[in-house]
XYZ file of N, CA, C and O in Angstrom:
300
model
N 104.300 64.909 114.989
C 103.617 65.769 116.543
C 102.315 66.396 115.648
O 101.012 66.506 116.532
N 102.344 67.073 114.551
C 101.243 67.674 113.579
C 100.027 66.622 113.709
O 99.050 66.976 113.905
N 100.719 65.433 113.212
C 99.640 64.446 112.693
C 98.807 64.059 114.191
O 97.443 63.799 113.857
N 99.662 63.934 114.876
C 98.629 63.378 116.330
C 97.667 64.910 116.968
O 97.057 64.136 118.256
N 98.381 66.045 116.472
C 97.623 67.142 117.530
C 96.921 68.654 116.763
O 96.166 68.715 117.388
N 97.706 68.212 115.863
C 96.742 69.367 114.738
C 95.971 68.801 113.391
O 95.305 70.007 113.092
N 96.214 68.036 113.012
C 95.587 67.291 111.555
C 93.961 67.168 111.858
O 93.277 67.193 111.261
N 93.981 67.074 113.082
C 92.164 67.102 113.448
C 91.086 68.021 112.853
O 90.318 68.028 112.269
N 91.929 68.856 112.948
C 91.321 70.564 112.437
C 91.582 70.477 111.012
O 91.191 71.392 110.416
N 93.323 70.604 111.227
C 93.797 71.402 109.895
C 93.873 70.375 108.910
O 94.715 70.633 107.859
N 93.863 69.124 109.143
C 93.811 68.023 108.203
C 95.651 67.928 107.777
O 96.370 68.593 108.410
N 95.901 66.915 107.559
C 97.791 66.341 107.221
C 98.252 67.391 106.457
O 99.262 67.871 106.410
N 97.237 68.074 105.098
C 97.890 68.642 104.392
C 97.511 70.049 104.609
O 98.175 70.979 103.832
N 97.122 70.344 106.360
C 96.919 72.106 106.273
C 95.881 72.457 105.604
O 95.199 73.615 106.184
N 94.824 72.167 105.154
C 93.830 72.373 104.017
C 92.432 72.115 105.012
O 91.351 72.492 104.201
N 92.358 71.164 105.966
C 90.894 70.911 106.335
C 89.935 72.178 106.522
O 88.597 71.468 106.425
N 90.330 72.820 107.748
C 89.412 74.240 107.520
C 88.720 73.402 108.891
O 87.327 74.199 108.638
N 88.706 72.237 109.596
C 87.541 71.935 110.213
C 87.528 72.456 111.718
O 88.375 73.591 112.302
N 86.257 72.827 111.985
C 86.105 73.510 113.454
C 86.521 75.266 113.287
O 86.788 76.088 114.255
N 86.199 75.493 111.859
C 86.780 76.694 111.684
C 88.236 77.411 111.881
O 88.726 78.568 111.679
N 89.073 76.334 112.020
C 90.651 76.632 111.609
C 90.858 76.969 110.186
O 90.239 76.952 109.165
N 91.787 77.564 110.423
C 92.170 78.199 108.803
C 93.200 77.261 107.911
O 93.639 76.104 108.498
N 93.070 77.400 106.782
C 93.920 76.969 106.046
C 95.214 77.326 105.923
O 95.748 78.589 105.617
N 96.369 76.267 106.561
C 97.757 76.647 106.916
C 98.642 76.781 105.404
O 99.183 77.286 105.595
N 97.750 76.406 104.451
C 98.978 76.685 103.349
C 98.855 78.059 102.534
O 99.296 78.472 101.838
N 97.507 79.090 103.101
C 97.300 80.130 102.604
C 97.336 81.135 103.825
O 97.143 82.593 103.677
N 98.015 80.543 104.816
C 98.740 81.406 105.965
C 99.535 82.329 105.578
O 100.926 82.088 104.817
N 99.560 83.973 105.909
C 100.319 84.823 105.631
C 101.311 85.327 106.757
O 102.550 86.139 106.635
N 101.205 84.311 107.738
C 102.010 84.560 109.244
C 103.786 83.938 108.879
O 103.554 83.450 108.141
N 104.761 84.896 109.529
C 106.081 84.425 109.373
C 106.412 83.640 110.439
O 105.110 83.063 111.041
N 107.263 82.845 110.530
C 107.740 81.417 111.464
C 107.655 82.139 112.736
O 107.093 81.369 113.436
N 107.933 83.073 113.010
C 108.160 83.583 114.399
C 106.409 83.826 114.527
O 105.812 83.365 116.260
N 105.436 84.208 113.633
C 104.567 84.268 114.277
C 103.597 83.190 114.467
O 102.655 82.678 115.506
N 104.254 81.939 113.425
C 103.684 80.418 113.847
C 103.303 79.880 114.737
O 103.136 79.298 115.361
N 104.721 80.142 115.238
C 105.578 79.573 116.389
C 104.778 79.908 117.607
O 104.606 79.276 118.562
N 104.439 81.385 117.743
C 103.545 81.900 118.531
C 102.391 81.280 118.623
O 101.649 81.287 120.090
N 101.606 81.235 118.125
C 100.271 80.996 117.433
C 100.085 79.222 118.396
O 99.450 79.145 118.953
N 101.098 78.353 117.825
C 101.155 77.521 118.593
C 101.701 77.315 120.032
O 100.956 76.458 120.606
N 102.629 77.981 120.040
C 102.534 78.157 121.649
C 101.387 78.459 122.819
O 101.302 77.977 123.647
N 100.805 79.711 122.374
C 99.733 80.483 122.788
C 98.189 79.869 122.578
O 97.528 80.195 123.496
N 98.331 79.278 121.025
C 96.823 78.682 120.896
C 96.156 80.440 120.609
O 96.450 80.890 120.488
N 94.933 79.761 120.442
C 93.631 80.709 120.219
C 92.383 80.570 120.690
O 91.529 79.763 120.354
N 92.047 80.977 121.699
C 91.028 80.084 122.823
C 89.996 80.709 122.017
O 89.395 79.896 122.426
N 89.954 81.759 121.868
C 88.404 82.279 121.036
C 88.176 81.577 119.516
O 86.840 81.499 119.158
N 89.434 81.069 119.040
C 88.925 79.966 118.142
C 89.175 78.622 118.396
O 88.841 77.738 117.273
N 89.272 78.020 119.486
C 89.349 76.958 119.855
C 90.480 76.322 119.733
O 90.737 75.065 120.341
N 91.761 77.015 119.500
C 93.253 75.799 119.168
C 93.892 76.280 120.772
O 93.681 77.386 121.082
N 94.151 74.888 121.191
C 94.672 74.551 122.712
C 95.867 75.359 122.334
O 96.541 75.237 121.274
N 96.666 75.907 123.284
C 98.237 76.073 123.259
C 99.078 74.913 123.871
O 98.777 74.027 124.487
N 99.948 74.960 122.815
C 100.865 73.757 123.140
C 102.005 73.875 123.805
O 103.247 73.201 123.660
N 102.584 75.455 124.265
C 103.862 75.584 124.952
C 104.006 74.706 125.955
O 105.326 74.763 126.334
N 103.248 74.843 126.855
C 103.488 73.555 127.827
C 103.862 72.540 127.382
O 104.237 71.304 128.525
N 103.056 71.989 126.592
C 103.033 70.563 126.401
C 104.190 70.149 125.627
O 104.583 68.667 125.484
N 104.471 70.960 124.876
C 105.962 70.277 124.015
C 107.443 71.115 124.611
O 107.190 72.271 124.876
N 108.205 70.619 123.767
C 109.871 71.235 124.374
C 109.809 72.147 122.959
O 109.124 72.332 122.284
N 110.838 73.168 123.162
C 111.029 74.028 122.400
C 111.197 73.513 120.985
O 111.028 73.801 119.963
N 112.138 72.717 120.768
C 113.061 72.101 119.561
C 111.566 71.422 118.847
O 111.220 71.337 117.751
N 110.728 70.535 119.807
C 109.557 70.515 119.266
C 108.547 71.244 118.470
O 107.664 71.101 117.772
N 108.541 72.045 119.246
C 107.709 73.656 118.537
C 108.102 74.086 117.656
O 107.207 74.367 116.798
N 109.405 74.160 117.466
C 109.857 74.341 116.132
C 109.790 73.598 115.278
O 109.697 74.094 113.832
N 109.835 72.452 115.171
C 109.619 71.347 114.405
C 108.086 71.898 113.732
O 107.873 71.556 112.711
N 107.332 71.628 114.679
C 105.973 72.031 113.987
C 105.843 72.976 113.216
O 104.900 73.133 112.288
N 106.174 74.084 113.713
C 106.077 75.040 113.234
C 107.304 75.323 111.626
O 106.848 75.814 110.732
N 107.854 74.498 111.734
C 108.493 74.063 110.533
C 107.508 73.490 109.549
O 107.784 73.711 108.179
N 107.129 72.541 109.925
C 106.467 71.725 109.500
C 105.184 72.686 108.844
O 104.786 72.491 107.130
N 104.651 73.165 109.720
C 103.503 74.195 109.279
C 104.071 74.952 107.776
O 103.129 75.544 106.768
N 105.147 75.933 108.198
C 105.706 76.507 106.982
C 106.344 75.702 105.616
O 105.667 76.517 104.370
N 106.376 74.359 105.814
C 106.607 73.642 104.581
C 105.390 73.221 104.042
O 105.000 73.079 102.538
N 104.301 73.579 104.723
C 103.060 73.408 103.973
C 102.886 74.151 102.713
O 101.702 73.651 101.814
N 103.224 75.197 103.412
C 102.886 76.304 102.495
C 103.790 76.312 101.491
O 103.305 77.074 100.092
N 104.877 76.285 101.163
C 105.548 75.766 100.296
C 105.622 75.082 99.353
O 105.546 74.849 98.018
N 104.662 73.664 99.832
C 104.288 72.568 99.270
C 102.964 73.442 97.916
O 103.057 72.674 97.185
N 102.465 74.430 98.772
C 101.417 74.680 98.101
C 101.936 75.346 96.485
O 100.581 75.135 95.303
N 102.794 76.037 96.732
C 103.645 76.884 95.604
C 104.111 76.245 94.866
O 104.044 76.598 93.189
N 104.130 74.683 95.227
C 105.237 73.907 93.860
C 103.950 73.698 92.785
O 103.089 73.670 93.116
């Protein structure tokens, strides 16, 4: 789901930063904040809201993936 919806701006590794998107590996958001950002989007920054597009468990999976990108950077 991340690759099909998020990687265009964030890249598969979270570091692309296209269209002004942040480097997800450098994010300081906690998991709840990441989940909220995915659900509600950021219209001012051009990020769409995915809360209506995906089921709750799918949103959780995407947020887990984003959190894992940060952990991979620290290794």
